[in-house]
Tab-separated table of C-alpha atoms in Angstrom:
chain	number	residue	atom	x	y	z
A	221	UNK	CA	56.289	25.510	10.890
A	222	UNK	CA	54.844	24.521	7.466
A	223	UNK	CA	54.449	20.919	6.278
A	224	UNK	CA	55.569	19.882	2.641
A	225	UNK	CA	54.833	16.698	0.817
A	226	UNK	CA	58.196	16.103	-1.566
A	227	UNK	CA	57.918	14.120	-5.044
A	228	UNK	CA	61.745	12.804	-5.042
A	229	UNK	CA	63.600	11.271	-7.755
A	230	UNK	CA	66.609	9.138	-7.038
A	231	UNK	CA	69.515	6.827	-9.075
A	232	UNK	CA	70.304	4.560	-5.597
A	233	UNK	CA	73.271	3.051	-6.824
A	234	UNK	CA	75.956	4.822	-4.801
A	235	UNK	CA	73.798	5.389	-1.886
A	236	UNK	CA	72.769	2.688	1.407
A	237	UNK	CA	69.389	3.291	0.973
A	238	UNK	CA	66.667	5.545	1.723
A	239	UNK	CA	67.405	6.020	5.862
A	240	UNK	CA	69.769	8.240	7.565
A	241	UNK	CA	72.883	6.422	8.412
A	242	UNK	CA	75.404	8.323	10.625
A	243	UNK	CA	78.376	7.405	9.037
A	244	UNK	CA	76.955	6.272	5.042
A	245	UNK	CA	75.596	8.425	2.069
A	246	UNK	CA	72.115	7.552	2.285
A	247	UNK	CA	68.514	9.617	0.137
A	248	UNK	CA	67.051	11.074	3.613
A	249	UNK	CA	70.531	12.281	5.004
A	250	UNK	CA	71.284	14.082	1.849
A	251	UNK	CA	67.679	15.333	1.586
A	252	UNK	CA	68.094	16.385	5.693
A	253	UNK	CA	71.287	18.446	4.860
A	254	UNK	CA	70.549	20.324	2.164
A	255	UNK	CA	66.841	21.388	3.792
A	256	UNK	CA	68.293	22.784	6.609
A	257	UNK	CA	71.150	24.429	4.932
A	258	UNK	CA	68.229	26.526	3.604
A	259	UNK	CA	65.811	26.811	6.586
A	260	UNK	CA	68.700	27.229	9.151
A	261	UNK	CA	67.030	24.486	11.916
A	262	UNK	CA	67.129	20.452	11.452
A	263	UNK	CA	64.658	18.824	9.852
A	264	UNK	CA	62.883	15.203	9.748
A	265	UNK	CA	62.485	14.093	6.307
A	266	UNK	CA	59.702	11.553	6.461
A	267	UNK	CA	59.745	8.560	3.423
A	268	UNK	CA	57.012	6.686	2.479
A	269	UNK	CA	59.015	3.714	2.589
A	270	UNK	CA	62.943	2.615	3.135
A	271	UNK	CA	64.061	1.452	-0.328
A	272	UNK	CA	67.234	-0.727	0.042
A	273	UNK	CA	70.698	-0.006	-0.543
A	274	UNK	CA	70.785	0.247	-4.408
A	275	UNK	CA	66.897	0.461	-5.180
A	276	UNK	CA	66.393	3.541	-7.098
A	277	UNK	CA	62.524	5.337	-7.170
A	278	UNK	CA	60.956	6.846	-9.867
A	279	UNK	CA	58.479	8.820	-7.765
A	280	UNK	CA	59.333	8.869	-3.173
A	281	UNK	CA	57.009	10.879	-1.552
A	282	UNK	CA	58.192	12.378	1.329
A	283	UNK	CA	56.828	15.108	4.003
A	284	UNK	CA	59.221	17.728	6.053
A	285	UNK	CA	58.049	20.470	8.632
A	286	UNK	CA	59.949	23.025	8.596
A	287	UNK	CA	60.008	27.394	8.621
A	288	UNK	CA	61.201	28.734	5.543
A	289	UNK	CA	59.619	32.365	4.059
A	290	UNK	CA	60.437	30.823	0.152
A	291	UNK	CA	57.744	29.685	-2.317
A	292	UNK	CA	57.393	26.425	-3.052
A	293	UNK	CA	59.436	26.847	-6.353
A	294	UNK	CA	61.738	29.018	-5.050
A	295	UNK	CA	61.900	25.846	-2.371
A	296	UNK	CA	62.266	23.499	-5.121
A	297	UNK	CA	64.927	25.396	-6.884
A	298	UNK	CA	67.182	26.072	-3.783
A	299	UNK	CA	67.223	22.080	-2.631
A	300	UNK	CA	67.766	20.706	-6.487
A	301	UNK	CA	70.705	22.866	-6.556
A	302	UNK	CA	72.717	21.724	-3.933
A	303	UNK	CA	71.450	18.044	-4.238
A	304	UNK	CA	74.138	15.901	-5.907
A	305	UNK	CA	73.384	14.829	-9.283
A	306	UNK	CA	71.679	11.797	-9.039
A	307	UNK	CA	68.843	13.088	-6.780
A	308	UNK	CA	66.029	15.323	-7.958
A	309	UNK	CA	63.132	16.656	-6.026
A	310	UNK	CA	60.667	17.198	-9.265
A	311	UNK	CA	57.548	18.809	-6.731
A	312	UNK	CA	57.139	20.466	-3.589
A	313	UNK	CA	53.621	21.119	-2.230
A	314	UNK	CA	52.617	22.899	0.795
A	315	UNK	CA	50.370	20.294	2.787
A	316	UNK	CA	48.279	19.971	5.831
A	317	UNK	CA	49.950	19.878	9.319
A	318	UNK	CA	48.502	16.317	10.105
A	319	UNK	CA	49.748	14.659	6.060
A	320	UNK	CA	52.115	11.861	6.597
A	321	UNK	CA	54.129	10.316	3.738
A	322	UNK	CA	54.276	6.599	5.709
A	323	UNK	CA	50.956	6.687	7.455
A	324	UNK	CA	48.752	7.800	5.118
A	325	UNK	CA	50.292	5.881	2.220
A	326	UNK	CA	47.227	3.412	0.638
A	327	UNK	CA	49.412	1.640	-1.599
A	328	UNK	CA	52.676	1.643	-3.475
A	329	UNK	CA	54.035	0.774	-7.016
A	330	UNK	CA	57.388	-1.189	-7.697
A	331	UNK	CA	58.673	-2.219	-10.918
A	332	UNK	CA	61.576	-4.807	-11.213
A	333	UNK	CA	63.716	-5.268	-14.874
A	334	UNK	CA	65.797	-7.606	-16.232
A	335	UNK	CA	67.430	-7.917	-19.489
A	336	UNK	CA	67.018	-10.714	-21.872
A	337	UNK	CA	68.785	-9.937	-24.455
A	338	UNK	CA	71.507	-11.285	-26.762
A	339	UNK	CA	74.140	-8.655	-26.116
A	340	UNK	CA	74.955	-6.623	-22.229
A	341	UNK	CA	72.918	-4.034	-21.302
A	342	UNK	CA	75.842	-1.507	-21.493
A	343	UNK	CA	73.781	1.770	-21.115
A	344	UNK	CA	70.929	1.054	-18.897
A	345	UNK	CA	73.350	-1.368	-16.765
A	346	UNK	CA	72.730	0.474	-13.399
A	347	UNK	CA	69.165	-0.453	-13.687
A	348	UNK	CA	68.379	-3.604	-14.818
A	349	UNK	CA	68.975	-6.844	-13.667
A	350	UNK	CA	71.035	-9.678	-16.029
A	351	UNK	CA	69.942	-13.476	-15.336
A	352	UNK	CA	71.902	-15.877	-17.578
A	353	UNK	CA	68.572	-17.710	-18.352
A	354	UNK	CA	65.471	-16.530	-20.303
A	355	UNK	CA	62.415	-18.019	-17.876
A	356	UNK	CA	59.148	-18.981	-18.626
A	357	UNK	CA	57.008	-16.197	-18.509
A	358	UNK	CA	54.008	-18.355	-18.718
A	359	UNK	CA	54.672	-20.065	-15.759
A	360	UNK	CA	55.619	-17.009	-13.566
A	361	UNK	CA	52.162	-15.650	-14.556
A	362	UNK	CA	50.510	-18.947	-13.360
A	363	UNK	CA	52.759	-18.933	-9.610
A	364	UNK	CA	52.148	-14.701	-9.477
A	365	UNK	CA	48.462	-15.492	-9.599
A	366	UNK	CA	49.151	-17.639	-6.188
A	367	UNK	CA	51.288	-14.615	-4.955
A	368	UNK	CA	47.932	-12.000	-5.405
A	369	UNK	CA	45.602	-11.499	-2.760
A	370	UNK	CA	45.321	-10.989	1.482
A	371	UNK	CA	48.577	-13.600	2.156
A	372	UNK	CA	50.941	-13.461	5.465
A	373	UNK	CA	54.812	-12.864	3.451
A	374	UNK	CA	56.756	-13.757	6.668
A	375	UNK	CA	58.184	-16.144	3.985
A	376	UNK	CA	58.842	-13.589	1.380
A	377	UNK	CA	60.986	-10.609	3.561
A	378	UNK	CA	64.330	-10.764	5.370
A	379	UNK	CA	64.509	-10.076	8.905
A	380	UNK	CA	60.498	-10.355	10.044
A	381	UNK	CA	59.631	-9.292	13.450
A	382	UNK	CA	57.389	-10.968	15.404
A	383	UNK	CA	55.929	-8.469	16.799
A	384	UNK	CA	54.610	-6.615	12.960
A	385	UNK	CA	52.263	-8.062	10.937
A	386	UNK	CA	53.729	-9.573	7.801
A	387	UNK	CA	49.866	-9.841	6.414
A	388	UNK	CA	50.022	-7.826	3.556
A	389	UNK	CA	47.300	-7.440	0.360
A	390	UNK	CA	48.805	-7.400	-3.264
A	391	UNK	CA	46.340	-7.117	-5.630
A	392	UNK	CA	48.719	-6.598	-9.129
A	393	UNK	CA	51.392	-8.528	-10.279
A	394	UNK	CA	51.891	-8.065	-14.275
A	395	UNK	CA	54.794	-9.593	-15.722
A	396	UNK	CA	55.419	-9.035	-19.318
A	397	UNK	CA	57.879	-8.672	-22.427
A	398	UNK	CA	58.815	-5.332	-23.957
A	399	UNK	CA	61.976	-6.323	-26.870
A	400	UNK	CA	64.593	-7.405	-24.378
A	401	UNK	CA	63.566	-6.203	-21.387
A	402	UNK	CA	61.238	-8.278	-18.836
A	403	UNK	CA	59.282	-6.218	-16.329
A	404	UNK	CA	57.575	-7.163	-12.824
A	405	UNK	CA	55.051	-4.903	-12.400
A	406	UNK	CA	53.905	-4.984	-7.974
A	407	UNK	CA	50.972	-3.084	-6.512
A	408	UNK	CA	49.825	-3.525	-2.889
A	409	UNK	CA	49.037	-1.588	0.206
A	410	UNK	CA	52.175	-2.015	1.873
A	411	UNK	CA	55.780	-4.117	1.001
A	412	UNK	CA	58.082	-6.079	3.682
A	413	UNK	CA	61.679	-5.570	3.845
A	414	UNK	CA	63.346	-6.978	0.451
A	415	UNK	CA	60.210	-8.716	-0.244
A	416	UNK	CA	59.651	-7.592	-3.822
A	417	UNK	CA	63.172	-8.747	-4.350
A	418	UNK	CA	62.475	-11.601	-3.244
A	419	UNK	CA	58.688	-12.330	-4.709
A	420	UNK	CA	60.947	-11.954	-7.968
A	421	UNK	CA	63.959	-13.935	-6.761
A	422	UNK	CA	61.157	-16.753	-6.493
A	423	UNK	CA	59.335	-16.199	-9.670
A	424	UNK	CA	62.905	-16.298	-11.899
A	425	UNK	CA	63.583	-19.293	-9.767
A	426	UNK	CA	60.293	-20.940	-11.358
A	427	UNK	CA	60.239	-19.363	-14.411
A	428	UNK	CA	64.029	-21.646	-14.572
A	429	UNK	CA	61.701	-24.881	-13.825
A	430	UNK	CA	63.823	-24.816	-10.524
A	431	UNK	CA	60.765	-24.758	-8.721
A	432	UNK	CA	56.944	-25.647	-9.072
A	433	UNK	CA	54.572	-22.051	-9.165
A	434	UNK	CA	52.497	-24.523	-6.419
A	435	UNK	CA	55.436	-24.376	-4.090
A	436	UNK	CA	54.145	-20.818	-3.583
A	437	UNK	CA	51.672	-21.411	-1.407
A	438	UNK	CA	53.983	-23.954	0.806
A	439	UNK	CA	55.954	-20.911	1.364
A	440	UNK	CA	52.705	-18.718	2.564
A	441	UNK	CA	52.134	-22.201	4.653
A	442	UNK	CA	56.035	-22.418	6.241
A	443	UNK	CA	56.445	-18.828	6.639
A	444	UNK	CA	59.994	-19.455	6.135
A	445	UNK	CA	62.720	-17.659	4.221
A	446	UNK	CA	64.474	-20.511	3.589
A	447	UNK	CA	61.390	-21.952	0.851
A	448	UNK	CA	61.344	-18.943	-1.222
A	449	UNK	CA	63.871	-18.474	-3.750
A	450	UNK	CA	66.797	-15.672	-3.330
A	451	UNK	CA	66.868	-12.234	-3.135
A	452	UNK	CA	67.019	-10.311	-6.300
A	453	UNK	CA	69.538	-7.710	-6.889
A	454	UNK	CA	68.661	-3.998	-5.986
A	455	UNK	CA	69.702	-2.430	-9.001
A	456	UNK	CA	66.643	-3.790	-10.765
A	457	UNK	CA	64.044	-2.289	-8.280
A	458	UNK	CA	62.578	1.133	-8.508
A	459	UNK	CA	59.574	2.419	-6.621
A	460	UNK	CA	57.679	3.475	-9.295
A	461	UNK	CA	54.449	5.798	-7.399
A	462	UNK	CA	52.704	5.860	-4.222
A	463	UNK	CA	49.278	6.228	-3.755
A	464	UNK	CA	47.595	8.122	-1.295
């Protein structure tokens, strides 16, 4: 069998996330089906990550093994074709045996929107989050700079286990204004479950004066869920590259 690294494109409104889920619509299961439709044996789709129910990506990479005697476009071609709508594989490349999308992932991208604006975001709605508030982008600036660096997020992710590391480095967070839409920019070598949703559940929390950007690094003390600020909704959240 040949190995082949994916670039997948995905609108994860309708679907329960990224992993195969027996009895939900989920990005892997559909990719799964499909793939070995075409090569005739299962397959093991491997993400680089698990987006959420809801998140969306911009740019998954993703690796499959599998024994097919089609090109890679004629690859590309057959899978987009049978793929629903709202999921595009935009490159297939024939990789080494040993290249895996998780493992050998050195970082990863995530963007998070919201709309400010005066009016509802009627045709970008699936993909950007509404707060009823416009925060303080000066002072989500000041508590990101406390959220950058080599930090333990145990506080900032749902469902930690003790036994995994929650130590994780995130050296970019860029939050800015583009006409009504404000945009959380993430970069770091690896993400916790929910936690970007919830770095920016935080930040909109102080960015509302509902909390001091200091209380940031009380959370990174606690290592408790219960100091951070809630959980963003998915719909804002796409994964925007990985970098390998």
């Amino acid at each position: 069998m040949k190995n082949y690294r994916l670039t997948v494109s995905y609108d994860g409104t309708r679907y329960s996330g990224w992993e195969r889920k027996a009895d939900r619509d989920t990005i892997q299961g559909k990719l799964e089906a499909v793939i070995m439709r075409m090569c005739g044996h299962e397959v093991n789709v491997i993400g680089a990550g698990r987006t959420d129910a809801g998140v969306h990506a911009t740019a998954m990479t993703a690796n499959v093994h599998m024994e097919t005697g089609r090109p890679v476009m004629e690859i590309k071609k057959y899978i987009n074709q049978y793929l629903p709508e709202d999921i595009c594989v935009t490159e297939v490349k024939e990789v080494s045996e040993r290249f895996h999308a998780r493992y050998h992932a050195k970082g990863k991208t995530y963007i998070y929107s919201c709309y400010i604006g005066n009016n509802k975001p009627v045709f970008n709605r699936k993909y950007i989050y509404a707060p009823d508030f416009i925060p303080d982008v000066d002072i989500m600036k000041r508590a990101a700079e406390y959220m950058t660096g080599e930090h333990d997020f145990a506080g900032f992710c749902t469902n930690s286990s003790k036994k995994k590391s929650t130590v994780r480095i995130i050296d970019k967070i860029d939050i800015k204004i583009t006409g009504s839409e404000l945009q959380f920019e993430f970069h770091g070598n690896g993400f916790l479950y929910n936690m970007v949703r919830i770095m920016v559940g935080t930040l909109l929390k102080i960015g509302k004066g509902e909390m001091e950007p200091e209380e940031v690094n009380h959370i990174f003390e606690t290592k408790k869920r219960s100091d951070a600020g809630p959980t963003a909704p998915a719909l804002g959240l796409r994964l925007e590259h990985v970098d390998y």
